Amino acid sequence: MESKTVELRNLVKNNSPLVHNITNVVVTNFTANGLYAIGASPVMAYAKEEVGDMASISQALVLNIGTLTSTEVEAMFIAGESANKHGVPIILDPVGVGATPYRTQTAKELLNRLSIQVVRGNAAEIANLIDEQVQMHGVDSKVEINNLADLAKKAANKLNTIIVMTGKTDLITNGEILFEVRNGHPMLTKVTGTGCLLSSVVAAFCSQSDDKTTACAAAVSFYGIAAEKAIEVNQSKGPGHFQMNFIDQLYNITDETIVNNIKIKQTQ
Amino acid sequence: MESKTVELRNLVKNNSPLVHNITNVVVTNFTANGLYAIGASPVMAYAKEEVGDMASISQALVLNIGTLTSTEVEAMFIAGESANKHGVPIILDPVGVGATPYRTQTAKELLNRLSIQVVRGNAAEIANLIDEQVQMHGVDSKVEINNLADLAKKAANKLNTIIVMTGKTDLITNGEILFEVRNGHPMLTKVTGTGCLLSSVVAAFCSQSDDKTTACAAAVSFYGIAAEKAIEVNQSKGPGHFQMNFIDQLYNITDETIVNNIKIKQTQ
Amino acid sequence: MESKTVELRNLVKNNSPLVHNITNVVVTNFTANGLYAIGASPVMAYAKEEVGDMASISQALVLNIGTLTSTEVEAMFIAGESANKHGVPIILDPVGVGATPYRTQTAKELLNRLSIQVVRGNAAEIANLIDEQVQMHGVDSKVEINNLADLAKKAANKLNTIIVMTGKTDLITNGEILFEVRNGHPMLTKVTGTGCLLSSVVAAFCSQSDDKTTACAAAVSFYGIAAEKAIEVNQSKGPGHFQMNFIDQLYNITDETIVNNIKIKQTQ
């Protein structure tokens, strides 16, 4: 996986894929800067009058329901149908699914009516998408790894999509193959939008490969390594500086650093 | 007040209260990161279809009219009514009241129709809420402290709420008790959203105490101390680095630093 | 131009012009912080109920179509008509014109129905505004400088506005006079919103002078010098730290630094 991850990272940097984000108002700036840092071209467009056109010329489309409104959901369907028609992969980030019925219902409708290639969320969000009653403590801290793998695979099969389930260990599965990624750092949970940006980075990597499950695993590992390196230079500073150091690392990280720090295991 | 401030700060950190923000599009990211830094759980939700549900499961609700639209105002009323019904405290930040009739009218309607526990604003905003003609030079720089205290108490009584009036000296009053806080730093006025984030930090502290006037004073002092410490490490750098150092300090500040730097005086 | 640039920069700092921005959701925070850093007073207001009032009390109005929606476009016309009526200069940033028909059509309508003093965009955006088929490689990298100057002047005359066309060399023209500015740094292209913030800085400078073409050139040069100085302190760090260092420099830059680094040439 080292060479595949290095290859995809460099393809993103060299090809600058246009990633169309319909995302929440909290993370727009951080997402755009993170995509620029890895060499991708971010675009945000929300108007129903243009999202179809924009999605059709993009290399990937990210739908993030973090601050959804009915107007935005309408735009998501238009963009999504255009993406499907033009063979543009869609990545869904079901932020906060389970917190309110409206979120849960909207995420399910998006999955029903569109062909979505990847869903990126935490264990609670993934569980809620398939109506699983998973006993969570804090989200996923006390749940056994085997259960999470079962949950991810079940969701992948039921929703007919690749699942990227992030947590202490990140799991990536298409329902058959399963990757475990053990890169990353807990400080990521102290900065808003790190999950959302990951979804967009996954989108950028997916745009550069037909083997999207492997591309997802590579993106998640690359992202986690950048976080680890950011912590090394962050020293005793807090999440304010971490945010900047993390963007710097997404930009600066070398092939050698990837090779030396990657922790991906294909377990199934 | 030292021990009370330390206690509330640690309660926020340990209990991670869910703070629901309906806030302006300029400060969403900074607000979320600031709330994460103090250990709270931020959530932003705007859709009328879900704000009632979200407010009902939150520990505090922040209504900020910085970039209000009619759709957002509608959502504020739904969220506010749900918060009132479920005993969730509401903090109103009347950004720019007085600048346009629409803002002034909306803020007054929110105060009329909802039960709002705290209003956090500068002297000009508070004055405009109660139609006072206060002679301002730059907002509040040349107004005598006694007049400001009278203004704050008058507003608290007239609006039946706690007033947190920030300026060179911060005043907190429920109409009877009055706290003066002399922490903080002028650099806060050079970074957008520092007032808005303070309103959300006040919300987090209020969620952890029945004595909300004291909780407001504790939050304001804690916030000001973090700014003072951020300036110490900021050296000759400008507002760009200050923003990061301030988030770091909200995260890192120790009980001892609070005790050694707190400047709260109950004057009435 | 040194003394003019220094003079305008200090006028902005001392007079704190109120700059009303109707801008995209990606750059609101960065724009507000950048305007604060140069001493201006940013305000963001979007509701059709108040944009007319807000524009009328502002010293400049920025219309940025980066994430336009039909509701926002409606507000832009109301704000723009009020600005025209009250003699408030309007700066248009036609983000992404040419990417979708909706963007192109909206930008043209804004130019048709409003009196717009300045348009700030890259060569591709300017070309699309006047239906020019310019052969672009990457946006403007392989186009000869003479062609770009012709394009800028043609656009200025056809649209009856000042054109600020940014790229490797920045061109400012009212259709007759032409300034070339060679300040700046490529790292600006790695941070989202640097073009958008420049439009708002141009607005602030324009509010302080009747000679708006010169004010535009001064703003562009000042902005580029701040980027150059930010790179000097940024060392081997990436775009994360650059963003902070750039805001710091917008705040800290001295008259002497401007005089010593300015690269403006009036060529026609």
Short mmCIF file of C-alpha atoms in Angstrom, two decimals, chain C:
data_model
loop_
_atom_site.label_atom_id
_atom_site.label_comp_id
_atom_site.label_asym_id
_atom_site.label_seq_id
_atom_site.Cartn_x
_atom_site.Cartn_y
_atom_site.Cartn_z
CA MET C 1 3.26 55.95 -6.18
CA GLU C 2 5.16 55.22 -2.95
CA SER C 3 3.81 58.25 -1.16
CA LYS C 4 0.31 57.75 -2.54
CA THR C 5 0.27 54.11 -1.39
CA VAL C 6 1.54 55.01 2.07
CA GLU C 7 -0.99 57.84 2.30
CA LEU C 8 -3.94 55.64 1.33
CA ARG C 9 -2.89 52.84 3.64
CA ASN C 10 -2.78 55.29 6.55
CA LEU C 11 -6.10 56.85 5.58
CA VAL C 12 -7.69 53.40 5.73
CA LYS C 13 -6.09 52.75 9.11
CA ASN C 14 -7.13 56.10 10.57
CA ASN C 15 -10.61 56.42 9.06
CA SER C 16 -11.69 52.77 9.45
CA PRO C 17 -14.02 52.78 6.45
CA LEU C 18 -17.06 50.54 6.80
CA VAL C 19 -16.83 47.96 4.00
CA HIS C 20 -20.07 46.09 3.35
CA ASN C 21 -19.39 42.63 1.92
CA ILE C 22 -21.94 40.38 0.27
CA THR C 23 -19.50 37.58 -0.27
CA ASN C 24 -19.21 33.83 -0.46
CA VAL C 25 -19.48 31.48 2.52
CA VAL C 26 -15.93 30.19 2.10
CA VAL C 27 -14.10 33.45 2.76
CA THR C 28 -16.25 35.44 5.21
CA ASN C 29 -13.96 34.91 8.19
CA PHE C 30 -10.71 35.50 6.32
CA THR C 31 -12.15 38.61 4.66
CA ALA C 32 -13.33 40.09 7.95
CA ASN C 33 -10.00 39.40 9.65
CA GLY C 34 -8.06 40.84 6.72
CA LEU C 35 -10.14 44.02 6.76
CA TYR C 36 -9.67 44.37 10.51
CA ALA C 37 -5.93 43.85 10.02
CA ILE C 38 -5.64 46.85 7.69
CA GLY C 39 -7.77 48.95 10.04
CA ALA C 40 -11.03 48.88 8.08
CA SER C 41 -14.42 47.95 9.55
CA PRO C 42 -15.94 44.91 7.87
CA VAL C 43 -19.64 44.24 7.88
CA MET C 44 -21.43 41.29 6.29
CA ALA C 45 -25.16 41.59 5.68
CA TYR C 46 -27.22 39.47 3.28
CA ALA C 47 -30.91 39.91 4.08
CA LYS C 48 -32.89 41.81 1.48
CA GLU C 49 -34.65 43.49 4.41
CA GLU C 50 -31.45 45.27 5.49
CA VAL C 51 -28.83 45.33 2.72
CA GLY C 52 -30.14 48.60 1.32
CA ASP C 53 -29.81 50.32 4.70
CA MET C 54 -26.40 48.78 5.35
CA ALA C 55 -25.00 49.74 1.94
CA SER C 56 -26.20 53.32 2.39
CA ILE C 57 -24.13 53.83 5.56
CA SER C 58 -21.04 52.05 4.17
CA GLN C 59 -18.01 53.59 2.48
CA ALA C 60 -17.72 50.76 -0.05
CA LEU C 61 -19.72 47.71 -1.16
CA VAL C 62 -18.18 44.42 -2.30
CA LEU C 63 -20.25 42.00 -4.39
CA ASN C 64 -18.65 38.56 -4.61
CA ILE C 65 -20.44 35.77 -6.48
CA GLY C 66 -18.31 32.88 -5.19
CA THR C 67 -21.26 30.96 -3.75
CA LEU C 68 -24.16 32.91 -5.18
CA THR C 69 -27.78 31.85 -4.74
CA SER C 70 -30.89 33.47 -6.16
CA THR C 71 -31.73 34.94 -2.75
CA GLU C 72 -28.26 36.45 -2.48
CA VAL C 73 -28.36 37.83 -6.01
CA GLU C 74 -31.64 39.57 -5.17
CA ALA C 75 -29.92 41.14 -2.15
CA MET C 76 -26.97 42.19 -4.31
CA PHE C 77 -29.24 44.22 -6.57
CA ILE C 78 -30.96 45.91 -3.62
CA ALA C 79 -27.62 46.73 -1.98
CA GLY C 80 -26.13 47.83 -5.28
CA GLU C 81 -28.97 50.19 -6.10
CA SER C 82 -28.71 51.73 -2.67
CA ALA C 83 -24.93 52.11 -3.05
CA ASN C 84 -25.37 53.79 -6.43
CA LYS C 85 -27.98 56.14 -5.00
CA HIS C 86 -25.74 57.12 -2.08
CA GLY C 87 -22.49 57.42 -4.02
CA VAL C 88 -20.93 54.35 -2.41
CA PRO C 89 -18.39 52.68 -4.74
CA ILE C 90 -19.10 49.07 -5.73
CA ILE C 91 -16.37 46.48 -6.29
CA LEU C 92 -17.42 43.30 -8.12
CA ASP C 93 -15.51 40.04 -7.74
CA PRO C 94 -16.81 37.74 -10.51
CA VAL C 95 -15.52 34.49 -8.96
CA GLY C 96 -15.62 31.59 -11.37
CA VAL C 97 -17.33 33.43 -14.23
CA GLY C 98 -17.26 31.08 -17.16
CA ALA C 99 -17.47 27.94 -15.03
CA THR C 100 -21.26 27.83 -15.25
CA PRO C 101 -23.79 29.79 -17.34
CA TYR C 102 -25.55 30.95 -14.15
CA ARG C 103 -22.42 32.67 -12.88
CA THR C 104 -21.66 34.31 -16.18
CA GLN C 105 -25.21 35.53 -16.64
CA THR C 106 -25.45 36.87 -13.08
CA ALA C 107 -22.17 38.77 -13.30
CA LYS C 108 -23.23 40.34 -16.60
CA GLU C 109 -26.59 41.37 -15.16
CA LEU C 110 -24.90 42.99 -12.17
CA LEU C 111 -22.69 44.94 -14.57
CA ASN C 112 -25.63 45.91 -16.75
CA ARG C 113 -28.03 47.05 -14.08
CA LEU C 114 -25.63 48.62 -11.57
CA SER C 115 -22.92 51.25 -11.88
CA ILE C 116 -19.86 49.29 -10.79
CA GLN C 117 -16.60 51.16 -10.19
CA VAL C 118 -14.15 48.25 -10.09
CA VAL C 119 -14.07 44.63 -11.28
CA ARG C 120 -11.34 42.48 -9.68
CA GLY C 121 -10.70 39.06 -11.21
CA ASN C 122 -8.17 36.86 -12.97
CA ALA C 123 -7.63 36.94 -16.74
CA ALA C 124 -10.03 34.07 -17.43
CA GLU C 125 -12.83 35.70 -15.46
CA ILE C 126 -12.31 39.08 -17.13
CA ALA C 127 -12.20 37.46 -20.57
CA ASN C 128 -15.44 35.58 -19.93
CA LEU C 129 -17.18 38.80 -18.88
CA ILE C 130 -16.68 40.21 -22.38
CA ASP C 131 -17.05 36.93 -24.29
CA GLU C 132 -13.42 36.87 -25.37
CA GLN C 133 -12.00 33.56 -26.45
CA VAL C 134 -8.60 33.79 -24.84
CA GLN C 135 -6.41 30.72 -25.08
CA MET C 136 -5.52 30.04 -21.48
CA HIS C 137 -3.05 27.49 -20.10
CA GLY C 138 -3.69 27.11 -16.40
CA VAL C 139 -5.53 30.55 -16.36
CA ASP C 140 -2.94 32.99 -17.55
CA SER C 141 0.53 31.49 -17.31
CA LYS C 142 1.39 31.19 -20.99
CA VAL C 143 -0.38 34.27 -22.31
CA GLU C 144 1.83 37.16 -23.34
CA ILE C 145 1.72 40.26 -21.17
CA ASN C 146 0.74 42.53 -24.08
CA ASN C 147 -2.32 40.49 -24.79
CA LEU C 148 -3.36 40.67 -21.16
CA ALA C 149 -3.00 44.45 -21.14
CA ASP C 150 -5.14 44.66 -24.27
CA LEU C 151 -7.71 42.38 -22.71
CA ALA C 152 -7.85 44.47 -19.53
CA LYS C 153 -8.22 47.75 -21.41
CA LYS C 154 -10.85 46.31 -23.73
CA ALA C 155 -12.84 45.05 -20.74
CA ALA C 156 -12.52 48.40 -18.96
CA ASN C 157 -13.87 50.24 -21.98
CA LYS C 158 -16.59 47.75 -22.81
CA LEU C 159 -17.82 47.45 -19.20
CA ASN C 160 -17.15 51.09 -18.35
CA THR C 161 -15.33 50.21 -15.15
CA ILE C 162 -11.83 49.96 -13.70
CA ILE C 163 -10.35 46.49 -14.23
CA VAL C 164 -8.03 44.96 -11.65
CA MET C 165 -6.73 41.83 -13.38
CA THR C 166 -4.56 39.75 -11.08
CA GLY C 167 -2.02 37.17 -12.12
CA LYS C 168 1.73 36.83 -12.19
CA THR C 169 1.77 40.55 -13.01
CA ASP C 170 -1.25 42.49 -11.85
CA LEU C 171 -2.78 44.97 -14.28
CA ILE C 172 -4.95 47.92 -13.28
CA THR C 173 -6.62 50.05 -15.93
CA ASN C 174 -9.52 52.41 -16.44
CA GLY C 175 -9.28 51.84 -20.18
CA GLU C 176 -6.69 54.59 -20.67
CA ILE C 177 -4.14 54.63 -17.86
CA LEU C 178 -2.47 51.27 -17.16
CA PHE C 179 -0.54 50.25 -14.05
CA GLU C 180 1.55 47.10 -13.79
CA VAL C 181 2.18 45.77 -10.29
CA ARG C 182 4.85 43.15 -9.73
CA ASN C 183 4.47 42.54 -6.01
CA GLY C 184 3.01 39.36 -4.53
CA HIS C 185 3.95 35.71 -4.16
CA PRO C 186 2.67 32.41 -5.64
CA MET C 187 1.81 31.11 -2.15
CA LEU C 188 -1.23 33.41 -2.32
CA THR C 189 -2.73 30.90 -4.76
CA LYS C 190 -2.48 28.14 -2.13
CA VAL C 191 -4.78 29.90 0.36
CA THR C 192 -8.47 30.21 -0.36
CA GLY C 193 -9.94 33.69 -0.37
CA THR C 194 -6.80 35.69 -1.08
CA GLY C 195 -8.37 37.02 -4.27
CA CYS C 196 -11.63 37.74 -2.47
CA LEU C 197 -9.87 39.55 0.37
CA LEU C 198 -7.91 41.59 -2.18
CA SER C 199 -11.22 42.77 -3.65
CA SER C 200 -12.25 43.97 -0.19
CA VAL C 201 -8.89 45.67 0.39
CA VAL C 202 -9.29 47.39 -2.98
CA ALA C 203 -12.72 48.53 -1.76
CA ALA C 204 -11.24 49.99 1.42
CA PHE C 205 -8.55 51.90 -0.52
CA CYS C 206 -11.10 53.13 -3.09
CA SER C 207 -13.24 54.56 -0.32
CA GLN C 208 -10.39 56.95 0.57
CA SER C 209 -9.72 58.54 -2.83
CA ASP C 210 -11.47 60.10 -5.78
CA ASP C 211 -8.71 58.79 -8.06
CA LYS C 212 -9.89 55.20 -7.91
CA THR C 213 -7.53 53.80 -10.54
CA THR C 214 -4.54 54.89 -8.52
CA ALA C 215 -6.20 53.64 -5.33
CA CYS C 216 -6.63 50.20 -6.92
CA ALA C 217 -2.99 50.03 -7.92
CA ALA C 218 -1.90 51.12 -4.45
CA ALA C 219 -4.10 48.48 -2.81
CA VAL C 220 -2.79 45.71 -5.06
CA SER C 221 0.84 46.64 -4.43
CA PHE C 222 0.37 46.99 -0.67
CA TYR C 223 -1.32 43.58 -0.60
CA GLY C 224 1.50 41.98 -2.60
CA ILE C 225 4.16 43.45 -0.34
CA ALA C 226 2.41 41.99 2.70
CA ALA C 227 2.53 38.58 0.98
CA GLU C 228 6.25 38.96 0.27
CA LYS C 229 6.97 39.85 3.90
CA ALA C 230 4.79 36.96 5.11
CA ILE C 231 6.88 34.55 3.05
CA GLU C 232 10.07 35.89 4.63
CA VAL C 233 8.89 34.91 8.12
CA ASN C 234 7.10 31.78 6.91
CA GLN C 235 10.40 30.02 6.11
CA SER C 236 9.81 26.38 5.17
CA LYS C 237 6.34 26.24 6.66
CA GLY C 238 3.32 25.78 4.42
CA PRO C 239 0.06 27.55 3.55
CA GLY C 240 -1.39 27.05 7.05
CA HIS C 241 1.14 29.32 8.69
CA PHE C 242 1.29 31.59 5.65
CA GLN C 243 -2.36 32.50 6.18
CA MET C 244 -1.58 33.71 9.71
CA ASN C 245 1.65 35.43 8.76
CA PHE C 246 -0.10 37.22 5.95
CA ILE C 247 -2.80 38.61 8.29
CA ASP C 248 -0.02 39.65 10.68
CA GLN C 249 1.78 41.52 7.89
CA LEU C 250 -1.36 43.30 6.71
CA TYR C 251 -1.53 44.58 10.28
CA ASN C 252 2.16 45.26 10.97
CA ILE C 253 3.63 46.48 7.67
CA THR C 254 5.41 49.84 7.98
CA ASP C 255 5.51 52.85 5.67
CA GLU C 256 9.21 52.17 5.15
CA THR C 257 8.55 48.60 4.02
CA ILE C 258 6.03 49.86 1.49
CA VAL C 259 8.45 52.46 0.11
CA ASN C 260 11.30 49.96 -0.13
CA ASN C 261 9.34 47.18 -1.83
CA ILE C 262 6.74 48.78 -4.03
CA LYS C 263 6.81 47.66 -7.67
CA ILE C 264 4.26 49.72 -9.57
CA LYS C 265 4.92 50.97 -13.07
CA GLN C 266 2.54 53.17 -15.04
CA THR C 267 3.11 52.02 -18.60
CA GLN C 268 0.34 53.88 -20.42
#
